[in-house]
PDB file of N, CA, C and O in Angstrom:
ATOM      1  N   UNK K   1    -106.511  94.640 -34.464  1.00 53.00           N
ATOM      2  CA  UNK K   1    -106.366  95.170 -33.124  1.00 53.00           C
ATOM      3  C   UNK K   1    -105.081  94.652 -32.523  1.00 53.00           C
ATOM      4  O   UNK K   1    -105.057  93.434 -32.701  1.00 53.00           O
ATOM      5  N   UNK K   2    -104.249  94.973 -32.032  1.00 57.00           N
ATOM      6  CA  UNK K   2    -103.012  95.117 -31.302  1.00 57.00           C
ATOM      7  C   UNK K   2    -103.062  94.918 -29.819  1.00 57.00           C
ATOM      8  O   UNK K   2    -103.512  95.792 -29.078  1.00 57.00           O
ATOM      9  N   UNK K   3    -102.514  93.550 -29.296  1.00 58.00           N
ATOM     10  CA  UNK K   3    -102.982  93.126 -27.963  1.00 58.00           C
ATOM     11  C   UNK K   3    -101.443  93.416 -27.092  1.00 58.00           C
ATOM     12  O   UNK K   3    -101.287  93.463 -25.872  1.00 58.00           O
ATOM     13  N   UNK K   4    -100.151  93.629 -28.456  1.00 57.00           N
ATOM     14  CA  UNK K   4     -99.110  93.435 -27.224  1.00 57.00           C
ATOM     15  C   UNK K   4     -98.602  92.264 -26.545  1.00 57.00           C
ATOM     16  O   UNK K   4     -97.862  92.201 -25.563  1.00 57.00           O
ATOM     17  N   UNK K   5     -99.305  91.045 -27.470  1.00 49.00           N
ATOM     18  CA  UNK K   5     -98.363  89.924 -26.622  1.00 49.00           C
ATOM     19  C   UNK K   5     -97.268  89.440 -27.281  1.00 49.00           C
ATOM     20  O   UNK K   5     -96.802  89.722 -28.385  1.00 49.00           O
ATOM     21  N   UNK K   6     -96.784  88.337 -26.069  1.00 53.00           N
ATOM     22  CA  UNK K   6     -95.084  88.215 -26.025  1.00 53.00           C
ATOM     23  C   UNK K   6     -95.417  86.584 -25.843  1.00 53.00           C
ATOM     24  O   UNK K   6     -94.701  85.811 -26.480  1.00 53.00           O
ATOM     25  N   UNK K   7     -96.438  86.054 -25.028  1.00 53.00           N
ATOM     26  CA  UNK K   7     -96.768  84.831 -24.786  1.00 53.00           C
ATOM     27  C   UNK K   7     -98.214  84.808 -24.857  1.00 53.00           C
ATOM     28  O   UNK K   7     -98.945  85.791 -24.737  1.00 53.00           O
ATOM     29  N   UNK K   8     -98.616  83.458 -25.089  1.00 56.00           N
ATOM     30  CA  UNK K   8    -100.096  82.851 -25.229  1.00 56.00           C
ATOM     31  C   UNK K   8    -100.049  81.403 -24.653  1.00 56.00           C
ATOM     32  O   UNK K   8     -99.299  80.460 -24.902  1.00 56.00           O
ATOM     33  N   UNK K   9    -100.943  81.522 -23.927  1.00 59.00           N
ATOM     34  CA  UNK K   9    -101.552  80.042 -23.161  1.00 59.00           C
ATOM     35  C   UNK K   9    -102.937  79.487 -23.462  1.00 59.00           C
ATOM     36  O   UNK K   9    -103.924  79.721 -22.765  1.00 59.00           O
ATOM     37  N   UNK K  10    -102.932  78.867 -24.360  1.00 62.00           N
ATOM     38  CA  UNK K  10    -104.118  78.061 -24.341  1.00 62.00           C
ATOM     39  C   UNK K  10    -103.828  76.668 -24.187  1.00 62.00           C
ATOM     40  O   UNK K  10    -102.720  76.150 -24.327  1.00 62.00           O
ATOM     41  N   UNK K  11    -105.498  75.780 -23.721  1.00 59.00           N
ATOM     42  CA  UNK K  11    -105.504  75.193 -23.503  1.00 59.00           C
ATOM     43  C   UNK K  11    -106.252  73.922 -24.773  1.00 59.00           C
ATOM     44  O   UNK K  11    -107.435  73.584 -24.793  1.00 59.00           O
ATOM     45  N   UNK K  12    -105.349  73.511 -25.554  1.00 55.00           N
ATOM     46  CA  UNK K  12    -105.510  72.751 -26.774  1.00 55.00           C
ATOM     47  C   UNK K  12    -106.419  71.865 -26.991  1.00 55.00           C
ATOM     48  O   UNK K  12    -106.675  71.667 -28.179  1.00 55.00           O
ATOM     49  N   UNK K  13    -107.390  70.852 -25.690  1.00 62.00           N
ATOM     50  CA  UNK K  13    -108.305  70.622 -25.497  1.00 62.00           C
ATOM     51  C   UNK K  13    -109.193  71.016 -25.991  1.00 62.00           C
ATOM     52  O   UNK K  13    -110.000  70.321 -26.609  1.00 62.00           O
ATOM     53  N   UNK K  14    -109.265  72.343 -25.823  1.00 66.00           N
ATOM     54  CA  UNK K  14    -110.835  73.015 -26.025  1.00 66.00           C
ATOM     55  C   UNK K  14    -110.546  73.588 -27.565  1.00 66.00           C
ATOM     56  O   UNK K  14    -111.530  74.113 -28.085  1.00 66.00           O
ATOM     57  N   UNK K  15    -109.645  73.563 -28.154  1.00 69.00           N
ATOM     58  CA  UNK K  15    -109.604  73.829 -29.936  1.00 69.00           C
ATOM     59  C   UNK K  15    -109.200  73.105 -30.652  1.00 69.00           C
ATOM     60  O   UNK K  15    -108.462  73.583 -31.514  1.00 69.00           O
ATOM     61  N   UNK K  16    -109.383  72.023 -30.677  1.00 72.00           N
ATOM     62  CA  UNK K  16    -109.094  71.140 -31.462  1.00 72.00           C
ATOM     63  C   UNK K  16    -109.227  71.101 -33.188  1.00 72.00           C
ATOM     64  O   UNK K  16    -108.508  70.621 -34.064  1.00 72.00           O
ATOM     65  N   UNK K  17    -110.199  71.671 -33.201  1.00 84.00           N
ATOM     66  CA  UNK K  17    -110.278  71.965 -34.596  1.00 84.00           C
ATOM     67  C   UNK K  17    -110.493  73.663 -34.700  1.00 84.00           C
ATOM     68  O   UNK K  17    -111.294  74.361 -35.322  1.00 84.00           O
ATOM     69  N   UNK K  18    -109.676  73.879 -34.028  1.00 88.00           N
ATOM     70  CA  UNK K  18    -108.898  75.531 -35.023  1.00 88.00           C
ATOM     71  C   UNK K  18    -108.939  75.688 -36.002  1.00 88.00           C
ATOM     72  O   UNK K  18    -108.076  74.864 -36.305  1.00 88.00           O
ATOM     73  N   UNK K  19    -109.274  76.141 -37.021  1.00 94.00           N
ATOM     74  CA  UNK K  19    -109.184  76.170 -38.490  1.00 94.00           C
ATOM     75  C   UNK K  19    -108.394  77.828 -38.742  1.00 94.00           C
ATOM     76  O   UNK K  19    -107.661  77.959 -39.721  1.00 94.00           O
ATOM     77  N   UNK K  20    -108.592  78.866 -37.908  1.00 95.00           N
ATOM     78  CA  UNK K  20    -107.836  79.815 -38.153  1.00 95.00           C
ATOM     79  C   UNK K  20    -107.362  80.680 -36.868  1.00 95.00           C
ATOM     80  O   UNK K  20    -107.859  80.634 -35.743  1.00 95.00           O
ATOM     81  N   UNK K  21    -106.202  81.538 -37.340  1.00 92.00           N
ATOM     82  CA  UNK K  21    -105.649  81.900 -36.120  1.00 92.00           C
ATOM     83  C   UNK K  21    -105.452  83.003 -36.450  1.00 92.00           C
ATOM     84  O   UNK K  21    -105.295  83.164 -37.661  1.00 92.00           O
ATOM     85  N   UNK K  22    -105.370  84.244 -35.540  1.00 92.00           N
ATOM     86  CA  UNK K  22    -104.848  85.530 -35.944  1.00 92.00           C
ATOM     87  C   UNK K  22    -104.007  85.876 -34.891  1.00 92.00           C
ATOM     88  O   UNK K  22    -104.466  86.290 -33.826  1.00 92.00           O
ATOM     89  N   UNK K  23    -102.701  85.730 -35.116  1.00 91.00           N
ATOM     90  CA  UNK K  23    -101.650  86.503 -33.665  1.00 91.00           C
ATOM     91  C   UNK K  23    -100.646  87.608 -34.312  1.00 91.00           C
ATOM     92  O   UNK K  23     -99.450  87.662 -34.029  1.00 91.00           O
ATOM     93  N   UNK K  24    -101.487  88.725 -35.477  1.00 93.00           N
ATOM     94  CA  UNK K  24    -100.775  89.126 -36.010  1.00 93.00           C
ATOM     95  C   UNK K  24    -100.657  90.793 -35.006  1.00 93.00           C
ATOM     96  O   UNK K  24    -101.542  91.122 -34.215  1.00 93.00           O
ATOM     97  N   UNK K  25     -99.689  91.449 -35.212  1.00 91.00           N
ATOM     98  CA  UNK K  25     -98.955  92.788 -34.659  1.00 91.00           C
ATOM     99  C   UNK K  25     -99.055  92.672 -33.052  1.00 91.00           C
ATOM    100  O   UNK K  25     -99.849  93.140 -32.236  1.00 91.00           O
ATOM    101  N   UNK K  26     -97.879  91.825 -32.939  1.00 91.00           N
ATOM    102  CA  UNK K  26     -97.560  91.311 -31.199  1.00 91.00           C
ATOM    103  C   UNK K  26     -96.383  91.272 -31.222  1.00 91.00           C
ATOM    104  O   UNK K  26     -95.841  91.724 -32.231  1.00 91.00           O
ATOM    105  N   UNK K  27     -95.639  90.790 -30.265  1.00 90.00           N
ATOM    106  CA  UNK K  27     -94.078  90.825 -29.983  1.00 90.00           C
ATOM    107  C   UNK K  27     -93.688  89.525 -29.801  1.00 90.00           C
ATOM    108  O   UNK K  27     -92.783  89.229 -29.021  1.00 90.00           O
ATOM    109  N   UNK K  28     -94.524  88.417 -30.701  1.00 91.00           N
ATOM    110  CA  UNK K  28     -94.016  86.974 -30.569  1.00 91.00           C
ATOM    111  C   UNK K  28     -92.711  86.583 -31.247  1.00 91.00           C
ATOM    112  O   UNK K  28     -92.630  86.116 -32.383  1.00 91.00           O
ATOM    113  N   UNK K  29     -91.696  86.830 -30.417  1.00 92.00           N
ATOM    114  CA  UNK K  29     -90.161  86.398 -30.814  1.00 92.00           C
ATOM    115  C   UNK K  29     -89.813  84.927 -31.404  1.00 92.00           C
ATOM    116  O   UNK K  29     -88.717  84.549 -31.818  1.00 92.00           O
ATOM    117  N   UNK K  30     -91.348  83.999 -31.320  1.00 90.00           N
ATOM    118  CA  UNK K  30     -90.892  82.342 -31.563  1.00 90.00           C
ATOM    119  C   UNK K  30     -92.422  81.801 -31.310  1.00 90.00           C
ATOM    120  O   UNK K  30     -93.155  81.985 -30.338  1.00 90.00           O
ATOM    121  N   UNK K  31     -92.599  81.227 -32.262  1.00 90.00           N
ATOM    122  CA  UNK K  31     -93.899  80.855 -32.950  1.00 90.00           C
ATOM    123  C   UNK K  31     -94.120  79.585 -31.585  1.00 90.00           C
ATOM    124  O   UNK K  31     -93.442  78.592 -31.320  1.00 90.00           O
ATOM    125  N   UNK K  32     -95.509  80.216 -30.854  1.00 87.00           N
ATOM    126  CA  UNK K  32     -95.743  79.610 -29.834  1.00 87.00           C
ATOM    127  C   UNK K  32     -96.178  78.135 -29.650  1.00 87.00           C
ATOM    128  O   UNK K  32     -97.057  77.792 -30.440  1.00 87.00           O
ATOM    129  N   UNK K  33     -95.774  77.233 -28.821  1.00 84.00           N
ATOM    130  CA  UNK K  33     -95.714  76.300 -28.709  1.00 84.00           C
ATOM    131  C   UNK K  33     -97.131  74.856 -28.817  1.00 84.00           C
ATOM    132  O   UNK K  33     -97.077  73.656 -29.087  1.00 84.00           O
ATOM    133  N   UNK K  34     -98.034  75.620 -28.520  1.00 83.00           N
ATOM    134  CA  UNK K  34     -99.094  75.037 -28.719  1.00 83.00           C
ATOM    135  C   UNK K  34     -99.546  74.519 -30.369  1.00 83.00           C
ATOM    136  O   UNK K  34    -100.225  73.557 -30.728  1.00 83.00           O
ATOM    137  N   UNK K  35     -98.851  75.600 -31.166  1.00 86.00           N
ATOM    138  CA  UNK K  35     -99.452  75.824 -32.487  1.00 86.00           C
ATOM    139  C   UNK K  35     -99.437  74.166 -33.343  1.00 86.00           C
ATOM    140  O   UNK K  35    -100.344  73.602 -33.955  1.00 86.00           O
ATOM    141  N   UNK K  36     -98.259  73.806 -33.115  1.00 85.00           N
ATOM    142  CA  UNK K  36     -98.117  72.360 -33.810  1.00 85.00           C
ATOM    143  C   UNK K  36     -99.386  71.145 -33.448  1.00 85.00           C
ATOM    144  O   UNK K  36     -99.542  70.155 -34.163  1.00 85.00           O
ATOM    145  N   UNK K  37    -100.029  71.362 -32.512  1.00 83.00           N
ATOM    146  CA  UNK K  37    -101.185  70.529 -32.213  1.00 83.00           C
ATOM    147  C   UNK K  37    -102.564  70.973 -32.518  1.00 83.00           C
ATOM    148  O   UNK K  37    -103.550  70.483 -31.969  1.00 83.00           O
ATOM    149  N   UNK K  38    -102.615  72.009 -33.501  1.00 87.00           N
ATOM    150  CA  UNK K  38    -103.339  72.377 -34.138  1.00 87.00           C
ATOM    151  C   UNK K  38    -103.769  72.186 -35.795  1.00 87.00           C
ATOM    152  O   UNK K  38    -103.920  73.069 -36.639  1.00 87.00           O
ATOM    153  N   UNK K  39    -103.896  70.828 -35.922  1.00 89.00           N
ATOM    154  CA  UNK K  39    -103.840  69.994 -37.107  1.00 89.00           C
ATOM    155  C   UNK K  39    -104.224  70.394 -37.865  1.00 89.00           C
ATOM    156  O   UNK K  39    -103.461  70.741 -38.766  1.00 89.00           O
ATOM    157  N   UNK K  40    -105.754  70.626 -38.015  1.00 92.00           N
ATOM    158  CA  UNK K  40    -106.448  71.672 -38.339  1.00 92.00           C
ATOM    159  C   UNK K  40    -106.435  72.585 -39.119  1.00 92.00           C
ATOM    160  O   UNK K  40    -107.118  72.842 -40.110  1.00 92.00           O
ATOM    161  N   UNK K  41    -105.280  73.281 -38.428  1.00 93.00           N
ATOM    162  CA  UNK K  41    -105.323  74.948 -38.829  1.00 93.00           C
ATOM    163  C   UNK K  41    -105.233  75.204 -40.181  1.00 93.00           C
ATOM    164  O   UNK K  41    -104.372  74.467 -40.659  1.00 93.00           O
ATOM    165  N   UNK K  42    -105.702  75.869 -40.954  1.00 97.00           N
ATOM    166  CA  UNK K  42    -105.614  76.165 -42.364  1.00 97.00           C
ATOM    167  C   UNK K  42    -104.905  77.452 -42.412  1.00 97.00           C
ATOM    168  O   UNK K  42    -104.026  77.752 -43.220  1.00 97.00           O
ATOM    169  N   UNK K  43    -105.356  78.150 -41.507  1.00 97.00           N
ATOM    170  CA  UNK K  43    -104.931  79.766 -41.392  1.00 97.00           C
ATOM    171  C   UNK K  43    -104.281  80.462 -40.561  1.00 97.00           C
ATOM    172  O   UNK K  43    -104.934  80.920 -39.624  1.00 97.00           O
ATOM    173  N   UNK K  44    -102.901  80.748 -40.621  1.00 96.00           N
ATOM    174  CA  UNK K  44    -102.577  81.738 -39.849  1.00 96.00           C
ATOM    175  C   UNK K  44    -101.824  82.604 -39.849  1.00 96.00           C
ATOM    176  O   UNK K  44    -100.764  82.426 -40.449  1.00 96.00           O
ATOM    177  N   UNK K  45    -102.005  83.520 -39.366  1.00 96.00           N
ATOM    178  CA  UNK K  45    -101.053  84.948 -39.316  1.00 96.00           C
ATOM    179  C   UNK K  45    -100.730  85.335 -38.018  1.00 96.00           C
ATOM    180  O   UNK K  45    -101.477  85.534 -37.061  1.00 96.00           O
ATOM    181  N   UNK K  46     -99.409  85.422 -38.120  1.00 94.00           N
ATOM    182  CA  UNK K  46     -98.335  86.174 -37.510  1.00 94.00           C
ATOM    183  C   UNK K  46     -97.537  87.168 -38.060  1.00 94.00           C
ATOM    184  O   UNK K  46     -96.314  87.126 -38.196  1.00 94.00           O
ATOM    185  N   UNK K  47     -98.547  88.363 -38.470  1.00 95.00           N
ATOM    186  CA  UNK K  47     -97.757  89.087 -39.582  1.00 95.00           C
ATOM    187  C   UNK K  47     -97.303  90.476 -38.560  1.00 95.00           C
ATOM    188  O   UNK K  47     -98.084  90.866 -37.693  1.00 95.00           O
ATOM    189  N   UNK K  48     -96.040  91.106 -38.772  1.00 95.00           N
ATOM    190  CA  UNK K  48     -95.492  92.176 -37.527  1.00 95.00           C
ATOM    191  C   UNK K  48     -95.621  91.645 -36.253  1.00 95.00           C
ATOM    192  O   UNK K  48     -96.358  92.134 -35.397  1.00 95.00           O
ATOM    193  N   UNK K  49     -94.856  90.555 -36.081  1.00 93.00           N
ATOM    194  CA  UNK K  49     -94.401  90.220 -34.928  1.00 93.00           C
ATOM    195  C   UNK K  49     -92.830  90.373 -34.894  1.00 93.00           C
ATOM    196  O   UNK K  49     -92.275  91.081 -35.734  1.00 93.00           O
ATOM    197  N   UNK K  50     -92.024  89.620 -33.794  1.00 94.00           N
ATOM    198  CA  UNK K  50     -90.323  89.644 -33.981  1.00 94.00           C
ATOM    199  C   UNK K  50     -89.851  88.661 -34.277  1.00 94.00           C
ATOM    200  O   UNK K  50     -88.694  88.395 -33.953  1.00 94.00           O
ATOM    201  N   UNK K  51     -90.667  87.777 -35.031  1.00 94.00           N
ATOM    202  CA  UNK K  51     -90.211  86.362 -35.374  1.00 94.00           C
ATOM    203  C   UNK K  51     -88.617  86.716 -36.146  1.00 94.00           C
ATOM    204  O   UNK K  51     -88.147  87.604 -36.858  1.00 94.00           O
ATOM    205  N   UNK K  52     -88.287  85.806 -35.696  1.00 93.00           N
ATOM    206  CA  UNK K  52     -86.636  85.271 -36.475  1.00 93.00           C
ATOM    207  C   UNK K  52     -86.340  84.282 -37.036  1.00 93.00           C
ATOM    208  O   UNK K  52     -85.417  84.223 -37.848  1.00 93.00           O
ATOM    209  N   UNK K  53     -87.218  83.126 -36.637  1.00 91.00           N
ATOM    210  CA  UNK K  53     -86.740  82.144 -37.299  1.00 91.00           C
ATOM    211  C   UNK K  53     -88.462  80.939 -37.311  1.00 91.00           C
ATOM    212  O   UNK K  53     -89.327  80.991 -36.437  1.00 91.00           O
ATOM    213  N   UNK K  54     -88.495  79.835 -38.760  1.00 91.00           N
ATOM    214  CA  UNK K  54     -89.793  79.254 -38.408  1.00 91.00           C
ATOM    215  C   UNK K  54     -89.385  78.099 -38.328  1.00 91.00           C
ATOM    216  O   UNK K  54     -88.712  77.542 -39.195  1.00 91.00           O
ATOM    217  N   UNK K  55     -89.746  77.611 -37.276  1.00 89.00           N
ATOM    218  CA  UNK K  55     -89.865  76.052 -36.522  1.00 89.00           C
ATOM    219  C   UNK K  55     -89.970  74.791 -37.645  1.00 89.00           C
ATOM    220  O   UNK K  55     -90.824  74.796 -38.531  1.00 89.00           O
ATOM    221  N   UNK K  56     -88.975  73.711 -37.478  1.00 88.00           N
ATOM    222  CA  UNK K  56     -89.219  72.711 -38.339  1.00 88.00           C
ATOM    223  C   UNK K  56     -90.930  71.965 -38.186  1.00 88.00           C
ATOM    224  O   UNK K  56     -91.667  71.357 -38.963  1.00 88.00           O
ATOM    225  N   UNK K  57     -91.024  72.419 -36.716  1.00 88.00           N
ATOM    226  CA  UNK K  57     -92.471  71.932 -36.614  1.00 88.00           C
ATOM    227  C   UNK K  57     -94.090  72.467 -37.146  1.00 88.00           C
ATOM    228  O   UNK K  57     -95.217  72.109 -36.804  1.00 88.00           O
ATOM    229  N   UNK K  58     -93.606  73.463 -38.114  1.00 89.00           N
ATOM    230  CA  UNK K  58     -94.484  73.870 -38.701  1.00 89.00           C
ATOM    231  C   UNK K  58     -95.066  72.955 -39.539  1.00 89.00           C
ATOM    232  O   UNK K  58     -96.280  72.856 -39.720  1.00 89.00           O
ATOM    233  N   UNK K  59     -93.970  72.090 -40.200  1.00 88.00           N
ATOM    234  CA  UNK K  59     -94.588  71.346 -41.245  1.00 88.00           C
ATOM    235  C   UNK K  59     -95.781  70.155 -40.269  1.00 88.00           C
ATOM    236  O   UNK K  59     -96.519  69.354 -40.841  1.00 88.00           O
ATOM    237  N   UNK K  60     -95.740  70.240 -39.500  1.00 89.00           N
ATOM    238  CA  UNK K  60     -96.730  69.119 -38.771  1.00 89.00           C
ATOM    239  C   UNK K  60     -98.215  69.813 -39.303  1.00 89.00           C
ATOM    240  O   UNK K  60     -99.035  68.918 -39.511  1.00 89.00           O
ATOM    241  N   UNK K  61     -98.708  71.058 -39.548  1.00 92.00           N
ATOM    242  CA  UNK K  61     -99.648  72.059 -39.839  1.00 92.00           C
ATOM    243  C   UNK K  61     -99.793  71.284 -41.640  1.00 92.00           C
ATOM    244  O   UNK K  61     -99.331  71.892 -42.606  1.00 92.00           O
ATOM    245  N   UNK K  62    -100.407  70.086 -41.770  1.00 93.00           N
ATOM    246  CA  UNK K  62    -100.192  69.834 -42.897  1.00 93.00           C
ATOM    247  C   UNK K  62    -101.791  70.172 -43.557  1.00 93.00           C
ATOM    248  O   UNK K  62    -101.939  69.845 -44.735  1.00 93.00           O
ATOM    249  N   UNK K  63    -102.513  70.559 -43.127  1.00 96.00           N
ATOM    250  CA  UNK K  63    -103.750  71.672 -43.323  1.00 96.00           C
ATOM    251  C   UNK K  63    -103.763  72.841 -43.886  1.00 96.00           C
ATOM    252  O   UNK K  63    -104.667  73.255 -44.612  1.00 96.00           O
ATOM    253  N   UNK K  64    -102.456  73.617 -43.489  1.00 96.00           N
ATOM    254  CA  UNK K  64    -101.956  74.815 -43.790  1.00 96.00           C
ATOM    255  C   UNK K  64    -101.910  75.349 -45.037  1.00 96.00           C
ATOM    256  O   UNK K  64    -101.097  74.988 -45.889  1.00 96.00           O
ATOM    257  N   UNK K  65    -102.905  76.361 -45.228  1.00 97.00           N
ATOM    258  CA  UNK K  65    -102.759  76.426 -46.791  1.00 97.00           C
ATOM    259  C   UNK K  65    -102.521  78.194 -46.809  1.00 97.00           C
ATOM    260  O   UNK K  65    -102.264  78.670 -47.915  1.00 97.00           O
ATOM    261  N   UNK K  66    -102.604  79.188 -45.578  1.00 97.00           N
ATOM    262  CA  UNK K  66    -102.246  80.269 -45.452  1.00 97.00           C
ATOM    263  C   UNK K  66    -101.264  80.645 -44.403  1.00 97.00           C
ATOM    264  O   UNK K  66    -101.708  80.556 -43.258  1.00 97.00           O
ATOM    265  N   UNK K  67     -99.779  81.127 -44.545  1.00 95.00           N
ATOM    266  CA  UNK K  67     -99.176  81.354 -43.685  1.00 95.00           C
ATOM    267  C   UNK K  67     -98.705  82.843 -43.640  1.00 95.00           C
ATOM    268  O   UNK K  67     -97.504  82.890 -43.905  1.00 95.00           O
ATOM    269  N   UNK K  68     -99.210  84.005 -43.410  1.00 97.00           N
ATOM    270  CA  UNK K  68     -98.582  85.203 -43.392  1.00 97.00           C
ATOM    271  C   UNK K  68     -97.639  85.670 -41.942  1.00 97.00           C
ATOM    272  O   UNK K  68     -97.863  85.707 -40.732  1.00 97.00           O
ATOM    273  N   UNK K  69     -96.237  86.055 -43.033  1.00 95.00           N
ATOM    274  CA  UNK K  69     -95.139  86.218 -41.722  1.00 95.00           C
ATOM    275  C   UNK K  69     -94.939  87.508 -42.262  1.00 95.00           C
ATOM    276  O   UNK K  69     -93.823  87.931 -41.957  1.00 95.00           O
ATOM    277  N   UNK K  70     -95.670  88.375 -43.022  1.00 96.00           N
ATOM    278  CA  UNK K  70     -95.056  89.082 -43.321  1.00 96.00           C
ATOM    279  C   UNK K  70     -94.611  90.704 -42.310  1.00 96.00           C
ATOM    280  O   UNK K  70     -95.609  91.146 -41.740  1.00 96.00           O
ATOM    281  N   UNK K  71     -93.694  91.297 -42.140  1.00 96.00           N
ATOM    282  CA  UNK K  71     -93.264  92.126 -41.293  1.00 96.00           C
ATOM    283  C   UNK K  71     -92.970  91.663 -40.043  1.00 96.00           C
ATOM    284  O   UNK K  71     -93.495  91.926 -38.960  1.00 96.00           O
ATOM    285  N   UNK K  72     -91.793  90.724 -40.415  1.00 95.00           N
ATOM    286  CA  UNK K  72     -91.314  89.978 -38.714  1.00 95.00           C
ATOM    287  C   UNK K  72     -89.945  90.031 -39.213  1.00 95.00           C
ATOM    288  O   UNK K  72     -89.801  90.863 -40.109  1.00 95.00           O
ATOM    289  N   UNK K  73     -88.754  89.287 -38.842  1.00 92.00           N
ATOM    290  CA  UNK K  73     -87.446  89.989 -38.863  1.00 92.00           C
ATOM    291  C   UNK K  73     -86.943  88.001 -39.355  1.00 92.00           C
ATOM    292  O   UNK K  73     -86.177  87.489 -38.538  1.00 92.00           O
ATOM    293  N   UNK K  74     -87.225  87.401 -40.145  1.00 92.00           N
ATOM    294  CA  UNK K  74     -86.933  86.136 -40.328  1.00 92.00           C
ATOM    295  C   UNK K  74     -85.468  86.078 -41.137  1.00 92.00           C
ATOM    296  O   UNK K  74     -85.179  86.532 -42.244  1.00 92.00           O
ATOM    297  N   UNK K  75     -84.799  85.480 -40.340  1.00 86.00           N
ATOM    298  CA  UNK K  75     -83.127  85.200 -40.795  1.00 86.00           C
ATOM    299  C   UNK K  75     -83.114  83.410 -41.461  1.00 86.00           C
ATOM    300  O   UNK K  75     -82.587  82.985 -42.489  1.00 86.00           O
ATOM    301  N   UNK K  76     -83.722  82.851 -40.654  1.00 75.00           N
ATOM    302  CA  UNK K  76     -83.562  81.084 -40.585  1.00 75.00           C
ATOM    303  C   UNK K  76     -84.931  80.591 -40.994  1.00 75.00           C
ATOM    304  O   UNK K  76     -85.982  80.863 -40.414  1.00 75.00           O
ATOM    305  N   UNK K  77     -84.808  79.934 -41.924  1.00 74.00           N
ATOM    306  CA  UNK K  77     -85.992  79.149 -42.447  1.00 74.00           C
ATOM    307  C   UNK K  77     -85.553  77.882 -42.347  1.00 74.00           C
ATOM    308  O   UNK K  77     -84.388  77.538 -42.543  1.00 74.00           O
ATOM    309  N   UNK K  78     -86.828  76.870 -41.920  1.00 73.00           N
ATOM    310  CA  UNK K  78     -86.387  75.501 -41.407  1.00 73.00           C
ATOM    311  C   UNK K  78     -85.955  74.817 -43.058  1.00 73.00           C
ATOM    312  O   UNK K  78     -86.563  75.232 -44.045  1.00 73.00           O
ATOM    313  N   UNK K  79     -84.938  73.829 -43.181  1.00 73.00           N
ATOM    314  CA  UNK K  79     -84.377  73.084 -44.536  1.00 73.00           C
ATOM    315  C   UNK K  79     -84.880  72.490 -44.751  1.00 73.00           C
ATOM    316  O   UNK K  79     -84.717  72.095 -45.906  1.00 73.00           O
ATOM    317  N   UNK K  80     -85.954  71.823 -43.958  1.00 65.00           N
ATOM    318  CA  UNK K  80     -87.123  70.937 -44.535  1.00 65.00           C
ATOM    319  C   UNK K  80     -88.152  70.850 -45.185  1.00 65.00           C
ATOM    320  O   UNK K  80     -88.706  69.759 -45.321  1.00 65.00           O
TER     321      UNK K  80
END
């Protein structure tokens, strides 16, 4: 389902143990800020968004064992 967002606000408190995420076919230009405090997370997709580039702070997601970016516009991948 297709929500159309550009931004997301949650409040990290109350998910602490996220284990999966779906923010896929939205207009997220930059992998939202909350996400790195989501230790947790095993899963997520951001697939057809406008991503360009992925955050060195991804690697903090050391849970992460699914990352789909696929159909986003990625130029810069972090060197780390």
């Amino acid at each position: 389902r297709d929500f159309n967002l550009q931004h997301l606000s949650i409040d990290e408190g109350r998910f602490t143990n996220l284990t999966e995420l779906n923010l896929a076919h939205n207009f997220f230009a930059e992998f939202p800020p909350f996400l790195e405090r989501f230790t947790e997370m095993r899963e997520l997709s951001m697939e057809s968004n406008k991503l360009e580039a992925i955050p060195v702070t991804i690697a903090q997601l050391a849970n992460l064992r699914v990352l789909d970016l696929r159909g986003n516009h990625l130029a810069v991948l972090p060197k780390e």
